[in-house]
CSV table of C-alpha atoms and ligand atoms in Angstrom, one decimal:
chain,number,residue,atom,x,y,z
A,21,MET,CA,339.8,-78.8,-44.3
A,22,GLY,CA,337.0,-78.5,-43.1
A,23,VAL,CA,337.2,-80.8,-39.9
A,24,ASN,CA,339.6,-83.9,-39.2
A,25,LEU,CA,339.6,-86.3,-36.2
A,26,ILE,CA,342.5,-87.4,-34.6
A,27,VAL,CA,342.5,-89.9,-32.5
A,28,GLY,CA,344.2,-92.9,-30.2
A,29,THR,CA,344.9,-96.1,-31.6
A,30,GLN,CA,346.5,-97.7,-28.4
A,31,TRP,CA,346.1,-97.4,-25.1
A,32,GLY,CA,346.8,-94.0,-24.8
A,33,ASP,CA,349.9,-91.7,-25.1
A,34,GLU,CA,351.1,-92.4,-28.6
A,35,GLY,CA,352.0,-88.7,-29.0
A,36,LYS,CA,348.6,-87.5,-30.2
A,37,ALA,CA,349.4,-83.9,-28.7
A,38,LYS,CA,352.7,-83.6,-30.9
A,39,LEU,CA,351.4,-84.3,-33.6
A,40,ILE,CA,347.9,-82.1,-33.0
A,41,ASP,CA,350.4,-79.2,-32.4
A,42,TYR,CA,352.0,-80.4,-35.8
A,43,LEU,CA,349.0,-80.4,-37.7
A,44,SER,CA,347.0,-77.8,-36.5
A,45,GLY,CA,349.3,-74.8,-38.4
A,46,ASP,CA,346.4,-74.6,-40.3
A,47,THR,CA,343.6,-75.2,-37.9
A,48,ASP,CA,341.2,-72.3,-37.0
A,49,ILE,CA,339.1,-74.2,-34.3
A,50,ILE,CA,340.8,-77.1,-32.0
A,51,VAL,CA,338.0,-79.0,-29.9
A,52,ARG,CA,338.7,-81.7,-26.7
A,53,TYR,CA,336.1,-83.9,-27.1
A,54,GLN,CA,336.5,-86.5,-24.2
A,55,GLY,CA,338.4,-86.7,-20.9
A,56,GLY,CA,339.8,-83.7,-18.0
A,57,ALA,CA,342.4,-84.0,-16.4
A,58,ASN,CA,343.4,-87.9,-16.8
A,59,ALA,CA,345.2,-87.0,-19.8
A,60,GLY,CA,349.1,-85.9,-20.6
A,61,HIS,CA,349.6,-84.4,-23.0
A,62,THR,CA,353.0,-83.1,-23.5
A,63,VAL,CA,354.5,-80.9,-26.9
A,64,GLU,CA,358.3,-80.2,-27.8
A,65,VAL,CA,358.5,-76.7,-29.8
A,66,ASN,CA,362.3,-74.9,-29.7
A,67,GLY,CA,363.2,-76.7,-27.5
A,68,LYS,CA,360.7,-75.6,-24.6
A,69,LYS,CA,358.1,-78.2,-23.0
A,70,TYR,CA,354.5,-77.9,-22.4
A,71,VAL,CA,352.3,-79.6,-20.6
A,72,PHE,CA,348.3,-80.2,-20.8
A,73,HIS,CA,345.5,-82.1,-19.5
A,74,LEU,CA,342.9,-79.9,-19.8
A,75,ILE,CA,343.6,-77.4,-23.6
A,76,PRO,CA,343.9,-78.4,-26.2
A,77,SER,CA,347.9,-78.2,-27.7
A,78,GLY,CA,346.6,-76.5,-30.9
A,79,VAL,CA,346.7,-73.2,-28.5
A,80,LEU,CA,350.1,-73.0,-29.0
A,81,TYR,CA,349.3,-70.9,-32.1
A,82,PRO,CA,348.3,-67.2,-31.5
A,83,GLU,CA,345.4,-67.4,-34.0
A,84,THR,CA,344.2,-71.1,-33.0
A,85,ILE,CA,340.3,-71.1,-30.5
A,86,CYS,CA,340.1,-73.8,-27.9
A,87,VAL,CA,336.7,-75.6,-27.2
A,88,LEU,CA,336.8,-77.6,-24.4
A,89,GLY,CA,333.7,-79.6,-25.3
A,90,GLY,CA,329.9,-80.9,-24.2
A,91,GLY,CA,331.8,-84.1,-23.3
A,92,MET,CA,334.5,-83.0,-21.3
A,93,VAL,CA,334.4,-83.3,-18.1
A,94,ILE,CA,336.9,-80.6,-16.5
A,95,ASP,CA,338.1,-79.2,-13.4
A,96,PRO,CA,338.3,-76.1,-12.7
A,97,GLU,CA,340.5,-75.8,-10.6
A,98,ALA,CA,342.5,-77.5,-13.0
A,99,LEU,CA,342.1,-75.7,-15.7
A,100,PHE,CA,342.5,-72.2,-14.7
A,101,GLU,CA,346.2,-73.1,-13.1
A,102,GLU,CA,346.8,-74.9,-16.0
A,103,ILE,CA,345.7,-71.0,-18.1
A,104,GLU,CA,348.4,-69.0,-15.3
A,105,ASN,CA,351.1,-71.6,-16.5
A,106,LEU,CA,350.8,-71.5,-20.1
A,107,GLU,CA,349.7,-67.0,-19.4
A,108,SER,CA,353.6,-67.4,-18.0
A,109,GLN,CA,355.3,-68.8,-20.3
A,110,GLY,CA,354.4,-66.4,-22.4
A,111,ILE,CA,351.1,-68.1,-24.3
A,112,SER,CA,348.2,-65.8,-24.0
A,113,ALA,CA,345.4,-68.6,-23.8
A,114,ARG,CA,342.4,-66.3,-21.5
A,115,ASP,CA,340.4,-65.0,-25.1
A,116,ARG,CA,341.0,-67.8,-27.3
A,117,ILE,CA,338.9,-70.6,-24.9
A,118,ARG,CA,335.6,-71.8,-25.3
A,119,ILE,CA,333.5,-74.2,-23.5
A,120,ALA,CA,330.2,-75.8,-24.5
A,121,ASP,CA,327.7,-75.1,-21.9
A,122,ASN,CA,326.9,-79.1,-21.8
A,123,ALA,CA,330.7,-80.3,-20.8
A,124,HIS,CA,330.6,-81.6,-16.6
A,125,LEU,CA,331.5,-79.6,-13.9
A,126,LEU,CA,334.5,-82.2,-12.4
A,127,LEU,CA,334.3,-81.2,-8.1
A,128,PRO,CA,336.8,-82.0,-5.4
A,129,TYR,CA,334.2,-85.1,-4.7
A,130,HIS,CA,334.7,-86.6,-7.5
A,131,LYS,CA,338.6,-87.0,-6.2
A,132,LEU,CA,338.0,-87.5,-3.5
A,133,ILE,CA,335.9,-91.3,-4.1
A,134,ASP,CA,338.4,-92.1,-6.8
A,135,ILE,CA,341.0,-91.9,-4.6
A,136,LYS,CA,338.6,-93.5,-2.6
A,137,ARG,CA,337.6,-96.3,-4.4
A,138,GLU,CA,340.5,-97.4,-5.4
A,139,GLU,CA,341.8,-97.6,-2.8
A,140,ILE,CA,339.3,-100.3,-1.0
A,141,PRO,CA,341.0,-102.9,0.6
A,142,ASN,CA,339.3,-106.0,-2.0
A,143,GLY,CA,337.8,-103.9,-4.1
A,144,GLN,CA,337.5,-103.8,-8.0
A,145,VAL,CA,341.8,-101.4,-8.9
A,146,ILE,CA,341.9,-99.9,-12.1
A,147,GLY,CA,344.9,-97.6,-11.9
A,148,THR,CA,343.2,-94.4,-12.8
A,149,THR,CA,344.9,-91.7,-12.6
A,150,ARG,CA,343.4,-90.7,-9.1
A,151,ARG,CA,341.9,-87.0,-10.9
A,152,GLY,CA,337.9,-88.0,-10.2
A,153,ILE,CA,336.6,-88.8,-13.7
A,154,GLY,CA,335.1,-92.3,-13.9
A,155,VAL,CA,332.9,-91.0,-10.8
A,156,CYS,CA,331.8,-87.4,-12.6
A,157,TYR,CA,331.2,-90.3,-15.2
A,158,GLY,CA,329.5,-92.2,-13.4
A,159,ASP,CA,327.5,-88.4,-11.9
A,160,LYS,CA,326.2,-88.1,-15.7
A,161,VAL,CA,325.2,-90.8,-16.5
A,162,ASN,CA,323.0,-91.9,-13.4
A,163,ARG,CA,321.9,-87.9,-13.7
A,164,TRP,CA,324.0,-86.7,-10.3
A,165,GLY,CA,326.4,-84.2,-12.4
A,166,ILE,CA,326.1,-80.6,-12.7
A,167,ARG,CA,327.0,-78.9,-15.7
A,168,MET,CA,328.7,-75.8,-17.0
A,169,GLY,CA,325.8,-73.9,-17.7
A,170,ASP,CA,324.1,-75.1,-14.5
A,171,LEU,CA,325.9,-72.9,-12.8
A,172,LEU,CA,324.5,-69.7,-14.2
A,173,CYS,CA,321.0,-71.1,-13.1
A,174,GLU,CA,318.6,-69.7,-10.2
A,175,ASP,CA,316.9,-72.7,-10.9
A,176,PHE,CA,319.3,-75.7,-10.7
A,177,TYR,CA,320.2,-73.4,-7.3
A,178,ARG,CA,317.0,-73.6,-5.7
A,179,GLU,CA,315.9,-76.9,-7.0
A,180,ARG,CA,318.8,-79.7,-8.1
A,181,LEU,CA,322.3,-78.7,-6.3
A,182,PRO,CA,320.9,-79.1,-2.5
A,183,LYS,CA,319.7,-83.0,-3.8
A,184,ILE,CA,323.0,-83.9,-5.9
A,185,LEU,CA,324.9,-82.4,-2.9
A,186,SER,CA,323.0,-84.3,-0.2
A,187,PHE,CA,322.8,-87.6,-1.8
A,188,LYS,CA,326.9,-87.5,-2.6
A,189,SER,CA,327.1,-87.3,1.0
A,190,ARG,CA,325.5,-89.7,2.1
A,191,VAL,CA,327.6,-91.8,0.0
A,192,LEU,CA,330.6,-89.7,1.0
A,193,VAL,CA,329.7,-90.8,4.7
A,194,ASN,CA,328.3,-93.6,4.3
A,195,VAL,CA,329.9,-95.6,2.3
A,196,TYR,CA,333.4,-94.4,2.5
A,197,GLY,CA,334.1,-92.0,5.9
A,198,GLU,CA,334.3,-88.9,4.9
A,199,GLU,CA,333.0,-85.9,6.1
A,200,PRO,CA,329.7,-84.7,4.9
A,201,ILE,CA,330.2,-81.7,1.8
A,202,ASP,CA,329.3,-78.6,3.4
A,203,ALA,CA,326.9,-76.9,1.2
A,204,ALA,CA,326.9,-73.5,1.5
A,205,GLU,CA,330.7,-74.4,0.9
A,206,THR,CA,329.9,-75.0,-1.8
A,207,GLU,CA,327.3,-73.0,-3.2
A,208,LYS,CA,329.4,-70.4,-2.6
A,209,TYR,CA,332.2,-71.7,-4.9
A,210,LEU,CA,329.5,-71.9,-7.5
A,211,ARG,CA,328.5,-69.7,-7.8
A,212,SER,CA,332.1,-67.8,-7.5
A,213,LEU,CA,332.7,-69.9,-10.2
A,214,ALA,CA,329.4,-69.1,-12.2
A,215,GLU,CA,331.1,-65.4,-12.6
A,216,LYS,CA,334.6,-66.4,-13.5
A,217,LEU,CA,333.6,-69.5,-16.7
A,218,LYS,CA,330.6,-67.2,-18.0
A,219,GLY,CA,332.0,-65.1,-19.9
A,220,PHE,CA,333.8,-68.5,-21.8
A,221,LEU,CA,331.2,-70.4,-22.7
A,222,VAL,CA,329.1,-71.5,-26.1
A,223,ASN,CA,326.5,-73.6,-26.7
A,224,SER,CA,329.3,-75.8,-28.7
A,225,SER,CA,327.0,-77.2,-31.6
A,226,TYR,CA,325.6,-74.0,-32.7
A,227,TYR,CA,329.1,-72.4,-32.2
A,228,LEU,CA,331.0,-75.3,-34.1
A,229,ASN,CA,328.2,-76.1,-37.0
A,230,MET,CA,328.3,-72.3,-37.5
A,231,GLU,CA,332.0,-72.1,-37.9
A,232,ILE,CA,332.3,-75.0,-40.3
A,233,ALA,CA,329.3,-73.4,-42.3
A,234,SER,CA,331.6,-70.9,-42.9
A,235,GLY,CA,334.7,-72.2,-44.0
A,236,LYS,CA,336.4,-72.4,-41.3
A,237,ASN,CA,339.5,-75.2,-40.9
A,238,VAL,CA,338.5,-77.6,-37.5
A,239,LEU,CA,340.4,-80.3,-36.2
A,240,LEU,CA,339.2,-81.9,-33.6
A,241,GLU,CA,341.5,-83.8,-30.8
A,242,GLY,CA,340.6,-86.6,-29.0
A,243,ALA,CA,343.0,-88.1,-25.9
A,244,GLN,CA,343.4,-91.6,-24.5
A,245,GLY,CA,343.3,-94.2,-27.2
A,246,THR,CA,340.3,-96.6,-27.9
A,247,MET,CA,342.1,-99.5,-26.0
A,248,LEU,CA,341.0,-97.0,-23.6
A,249,ASP,CA,337.1,-97.1,-25.0
A,250,LEU,CA,334.7,-97.2,-21.9
A,251,ASP,CA,332.5,-99.7,-25.1
A,252,PHE,CA,335.3,-101.0,-27.8
A,253,GLY,CA,338.4,-101.1,-25.3
A,254,THR,CA,339.9,-103.8,-22.5
A,255,TYR,CA,337.2,-102.8,-20.3
A,256,PRO,CA,336.6,-102.4,-17.6
A,257,TYR,CA,339.8,-101.5,-17.9
A,258,VAL,CA,338.9,-98.3,-19.6
A,259,THR,CA,338.8,-95.2,-19.1
A,260,SER,CA,334.1,-93.8,-18.8
A,261,SER,CA,334.8,-91.7,-21.6
A,262,ASN,CA,334.1,-92.8,-25.6
A,263,PRO,CA,338.4,-91.6,-27.6
A,264,THR,CA,337.3,-93.3,-30.1
A,265,THR,CA,335.1,-91.3,-33.0
A,266,GLY,CA,331.3,-92.5,-31.7
A,267,GLY,CA,332.9,-90.3,-28.7
A,268,ALA,CA,334.1,-87.0,-31.4
A,269,LEU,CA,331.0,-86.8,-32.2
A,270,THR,CA,328.9,-86.4,-29.0
A,271,GLY,CA,331.3,-84.8,-27.5
A,272,SER,CA,331.9,-81.8,-29.8
A,273,GLY,CA,328.0,-81.8,-31.7
A,274,VAL,CA,329.7,-81.4,-34.5
A,275,SER,CA,327.7,-83.3,-37.6
A,276,PHE,CA,329.8,-87.0,-38.8
A,277,GLN,CA,328.7,-85.4,-42.2
A,278,SER,CA,331.0,-82.9,-41.7
A,279,LEU,CA,334.1,-84.9,-41.1
A,280,GLN,CA,336.9,-85.4,-43.5
A,281,GLU,CA,340.1,-86.9,-41.5
A,282,VAL,CA,340.6,-89.6,-39.0
A,283,ILE,CA,343.5,-90.1,-38.7
A,284,GLY,CA,344.8,-92.5,-35.5
A,285,ILE,CA,347.8,-92.3,-34.0
A,286,THR,CA,349.8,-95.0,-34.0
A,287,LYS,CA,352.8,-95.2,-32.0
A,288,ALA,CA,355.9,-98.0,-33.1
A,289,TYR,CA,355.6,-100.1,-29.7
A,290,VAL,CA,353.1,-100.2,-27.3
A,291,THR,CA,353.0,-99.0,-23.7
A,292,ARG,CA,349.7,-99.4,-21.3
A,293,VAL,CA,348.9,-97.7,-17.7
A,294,GLY,CA,347.5,-98.8,-15.1
A,295,GLU,CA,345.5,-102.4,-14.4
A,296,GLY,CA,344.2,-104.6,-17.5
A,297,PRO,CA,345.3,-106.9,-19.9
A,298,PHE,CA,347.9,-105.7,-23.1
A,299,PRO,CA,348.8,-109.4,-25.4
A,300,THR,CA,352.6,-108.0,-26.2
A,301,GLU,CA,353.7,-106.8,-22.7
A,302,ILE,CA,357.3,-106.9,-22.0
A,303,HIS,CA,358.7,-107.8,-18.8
A,304,GLY,CA,362.3,-107.0,-17.1
A,305,GLU,CA,365.3,-105.3,-18.4
A,306,GLU,CA,364.1,-105.6,-22.8
A,307,ALA,CA,361.9,-103.0,-20.9
A,308,GLU,CA,363.7,-101.2,-19.0
A,309,HIS,CA,365.5,-100.2,-22.0
A,310,LEU,CA,362.6,-99.5,-24.0
A,311,ARG,CA,360.6,-97.7,-21.2
A,312,LYS,CA,364.3,-94.6,-20.9
A,313,VAL,CA,364.9,-95.1,-24.6
A,314,GLY,CA,361.5,-93.7,-24.9
A,315,ASN,CA,360.8,-92.2,-21.7
A,316,GLU,CA,358.2,-93.8,-20.8
A,317,TYR,CA,356.7,-91.9,-17.7
A,318,GLY,CA,353.0,-90.7,-17.6
A,319,SER,CA,353.1,-86.9,-18.2
A,320,THR,CA,349.8,-87.1,-15.6
A,321,THR,CA,351.4,-88.6,-12.7
A,322,GLY,CA,354.2,-89.9,-13.4
A,323,ARG,CA,353.8,-93.4,-13.2
A,324,PRO,CA,356.1,-95.3,-15.1
A,325,ARG,CA,354.2,-97.7,-18.5
A,326,ARG,CA,354.1,-101.0,-18.6
A,327,VAL,CA,356.2,-101.2,-23.0
A,328,GLY,CA,355.7,-104.1,-25.1
A,329,TRP,CA,355.5,-104.6,-28.1
A,330,PHE,CA,353.8,-103.1,-32.2
A,331,ASP,CA,350.5,-105.1,-31.9
A,332,VAL,CA,348.8,-105.3,-35.3
A,333,GLU,CA,345.5,-106.5,-34.1
A,334,VAL,CA,345.0,-103.6,-31.9
A,335,VAL,CA,345.4,-101.5,-34.8
A,336,ARG,CA,343.6,-102.9,-37.8
A,337,HIS,CA,340.2,-102.4,-33.9
A,338,SER,CA,340.7,-99.0,-34.0
A,339,ALA,CA,340.8,-98.4,-37.4
A,340,ARG,CA,337.4,-100.3,-37.8
A,341,ILE,CA,336.2,-99.1,-35.3
A,342,ASN,CA,337.2,-95.2,-36.0
A,343,GLY,CA,336.7,-95.7,-39.7
A,344,LEU,CA,341.0,-94.7,-40.1
A,345,THR,CA,341.7,-92.2,-42.8
A,346,SER,CA,345.3,-92.2,-42.3
A,347,ILE,CA,347.8,-93.2,-39.8
A,348,ALA,CA,351.1,-91.2,-38.0
A,349,LEU,CA,353.4,-93.1,-37.2
A,350,THR,CA,355.4,-92.1,-33.1
A,351,LYS,CA,358.6,-92.7,-31.7
A,352,LEU,CA,359.3,-94.7,-34.7
A,353,ASP,CA,363.7,-92.9,-33.6
A,354,VAL,CA,362.7,-94.9,-30.3
A,355,LEU,CA,363.5,-98.9,-32.3
A,356,GLY,CA,367.3,-97.2,-34.1
A,357,GLY,CA,369.8,-99.5,-32.7
A,358,TYR,CA,367.8,-103.2,-31.7
A,359,ASP,CA,368.8,-106.6,-34.4
A,360,THR,CA,365.4,-107.1,-33.9
A,361,ILE,CA,362.8,-105.8,-33.9
A,362,ARG,CA,359.1,-107.9,-32.9
A,363,VAL,CA,355.8,-107.2,-34.3
A,364,ALA,CA,352.8,-109.4,-33.7
A,365,VAL,CA,350.6,-109.5,-36.4
A,366,GLY,CA,347.9,-111.9,-35.2
A,367,TYR,CA,346.6,-113.9,-31.8
A,368,GLU,CA,346.0,-117.3,-30.5
A,369,GLN,CA,343.2,-117.9,-28.0
A,370,GLU,CA,342.8,-121.1,-27.0
A,371,GLY,CA,344.6,-123.0,-29.0
A,372,LYS,CA,342.7,-121.0,-32.5
A,373,ARG,CA,344.2,-118.2,-34.6
A,374,ILE,CA,341.7,-115.7,-34.2
A,375,SER,CA,341.2,-112.8,-36.7
A,376,TYR,CA,340.0,-109.9,-34.3
A,377,PHE,CA,340.2,-108.0,-31.1
A,378,PRO,CA,338.9,-109.8,-28.1
A,379,THR,CA,336.5,-108.9,-25.2
A,380,TYR,CA,336.8,-111.2,-23.4
A,381,ASN,CA,339.8,-113.8,-22.5
A,382,ILE,CA,341.8,-111.4,-23.5
A,383,GLY,CA,344.5,-112.9,-20.9
A,384,LYS,CA,343.8,-116.1,-23.0
A,385,VAL,CA,344.6,-113.8,-26.1
A,386,THR,CA,348.6,-115.9,-27.5
A,387,PRO,CA,350.9,-113.0,-29.7
A,388,ILE,CA,351.7,-114.8,-32.9
A,389,TYR,CA,354.8,-112.6,-33.7
A,390,GLU,CA,356.9,-111.9,-37.1
A,391,ASP,CA,360.7,-110.4,-36.8
A,392,PHE,CA,362.3,-107.5,-38.0
A,393,PRO,CA,365.5,-106.9,-38.7
A,394,GLY,CA,366.6,-103.3,-37.1
A,395,TRP,CA,369.0,-100.6,-37.6
A,396,LYS,CA,371.2,-98.8,-35.9
A,397,GLU,CA,371.8,-95.5,-37.5
A,398,ASP,CA,369.7,-92.2,-35.5
A,399,ILE,CA,367.5,-91.3,-37.2
A,400,SER,CA,365.9,-88.7,-36.1
A,401,GLY,CA,367.5,-85.9,-38.1
A,402,VAL,CA,366.3,-87.9,-40.5
A,403,LYS,CA,363.8,-85.5,-42.7
A,404,SER,CA,362.1,-87.8,-45.6
A,405,PHE,CA,360.8,-91.6,-45.7
A,406,ASN,CA,363.7,-92.3,-48.4
A,407,ASP,CA,366.6,-91.4,-46.2
A,408,LEU,CA,365.2,-93.3,-43.5
A,409,PRO,CA,367.4,-96.8,-43.7
A,410,LYS,CA,366.1,-99.7,-45.4
A,411,ASN,CA,365.3,-101.7,-42.7
A,412,ALA,CA,363.0,-98.9,-40.6
A,413,ARG,CA,361.3,-98.2,-45.1
A,414,ARG,CA,360.3,-101.7,-44.6
A,415,PHE,CA,359.6,-101.4,-41.6
A,416,VAL,CA,356.9,-98.9,-41.9
A,417,LEU,CA,355.7,-100.3,-44.8
A,418,SER,CA,354.9,-103.9,-43.3
A,419,LEU,CA,352.5,-102.1,-40.5
A,420,GLU,CA,351.4,-100.5,-43.5
A,421,LYS,CA,350.3,-103.5,-44.8
A,422,PHE,CA,348.7,-105.3,-42.4
A,423,ILE,CA,346.5,-102.8,-41.2
A,424,GLY,CA,345.7,-101.3,-44.5
A,425,VAL,CA,345.4,-97.9,-44.3
A,426,PRO,CA,347.7,-95.9,-45.2
A,427,VAL,CA,351.4,-93.4,-43.0
A,428,ARG,CA,350.9,-90.7,-43.7
A,429,TRP,CA,353.0,-89.3,-40.9
A,430,ILE,CA,356.7,-91.0,-38.8
A,431,SER,CA,357.6,-88.5,-35.9
A,432,VAL,CA,361.1,-88.9,-35.6
A,433,GLY,CA,361.4,-87.1,-32.7
A,434,PRO,CA,359.6,-84.9,-29.5
A,435,GLY,CA,360.3,-81.4,-31.3
A,436,ARG,CA,357.6,-80.1,-34.3
A,437,ASP,CA,360.7,-80.7,-37.2
A,438,SER,CA,361.2,-84.0,-36.8
A,439,THR,CA,358.6,-85.7,-38.7
A,440,ILE,CA,358.0,-86.5,-41.4
A,441,LYS,CA,354.9,-86.5,-44.3
A,442,LEU,CA,354.2,-88.8,-46.8
A,443,LYS,CA,352.9,-89.4,-50.7
B,524,IMP,P1,341.0,-92.4,-15.9
B,524,IMP,O1,340.6,-92.0,-16.4
B,524,IMP,O2,341.3,-92.1,-14.5
B,524,IMP,O3,339.7,-92.5,-14.9
B,524,IMP,O4,341.8,-93.9,-16.1
B,524,IMP,C1,341.1,-95.2,-16.7
B,524,IMP,C2,342.5,-95.3,-16.5
B,524,IMP,O5,343.0,-95.3,-18.3
B,524,IMP,C3,343.4,-96.1,-16.3
B,524,IMP,O6,343.8,-97.4,-16.1
B,524,IMP,C4,344.9,-94.8,-16.6
B,524,IMP,O7,345.4,-95.3,-16.0
B,524,IMP,C5,344.5,-94.5,-17.7
B,524,IMP,N1,344.6,-93.2,-18.8
B,524,IMP,C6,343.6,-92.1,-18.4
B,524,IMP,N2,344.1,-91.2,-18.9
B,524,IMP,C7,345.1,-91.9,-19.4
B,524,IMP,C8,346.1,-91.1,-20.7
B,524,IMP,O8,346.4,-90.3,-21.3
B,524,IMP,N3,347.2,-92.1,-21.0
B,524,IMP,C9,347.5,-93.2,-21.0
B,524,IMP,N4,346.1,-93.5,-20.4
B,524,IMP,C10,345.1,-93.1,-19.6
């Protein structure tokens, strides 16, 4: 099996966690490689619901080792809360969690600045999850960040930390009118964190490549989706990391030569949360219906998700960037009951047909739709492709043809069992 990678092909919330859970039965090590507690991954096993923000959802298998990769920004409070929640549900995760020593630490001032920044009068509103993600990645890029390994270095406390805290205090006071950071308290807190975290830390690139060489199966788990990618998404309405294949390599330290399958998780319609362009968005009652049937409310923030029809150009963009080898099509059951299901099969931009997802003037794109006949049957109990209604099969095969990547799994419900395997 080697190393497989799971990426979201749209704007996140494609149902990655369910497929990760389904596929990680044969996995020894599962690695989350980017993002932080902005993600909300929901998995249902035997009717019980589990929500993950930082820990890979593969933790539900009792033997799986879970790595929080170096590309992540980790809020330790959120992490310990998640570990304790799992323990209260009878799942012991503590001994199976490893944290990359180059992952960045997300602290309360990151969250405060994220909230304040979104509220600046006439400021640029991204509609972030307010979990401090962009601010923490900003510090990483600006070299003001604190890495997990720093917590174990006396030099860090003596030399870098006072400078970082003094700079962040100046920003808090002068830009946002907030109180300065209490440097002594913060140092005390970080030293206590060092004690709590040191047992989890690994040099992830060394650890993972050694384990791969010894024959272990590894699954790399992305959060968010390709259209929220900092470089290839709908900038600036994106997250601050790379959920795409490139980010999986830099965020884990796994060599590209080990990669085998790149599985694109793709919802049978599209959703997005927060601001930004969305060419196939629908509104009003039509949207309300889809949102309700698909239960499209954010698992981190509870915000209603914006919804729209399947957009082929988005997934083709994603197939190119990620090098998708297969697709898992999710939430097909949600489309049951429609007379007609719409699919955007291409775009026109300012009167011209374009055959790619544009980088600018995205708001000026007009989708070209093709209508497919729907099906009325409830497909949530269907176990094989041939047992799907004819129109559902036709819909899936048409999407596969438009995208040019084989569909290997179809999800028809939230449970582990509601998954159809093809070919
Ligand atoms: P941030 O990642 O909190 O900075 O938010 C930036 C953008 O990414 C906002 O539009 C968020 O709604 C979106 N976003 C972040 N995480 C997720 C996710 O897990 N699912 C869907 N959208 C997300």
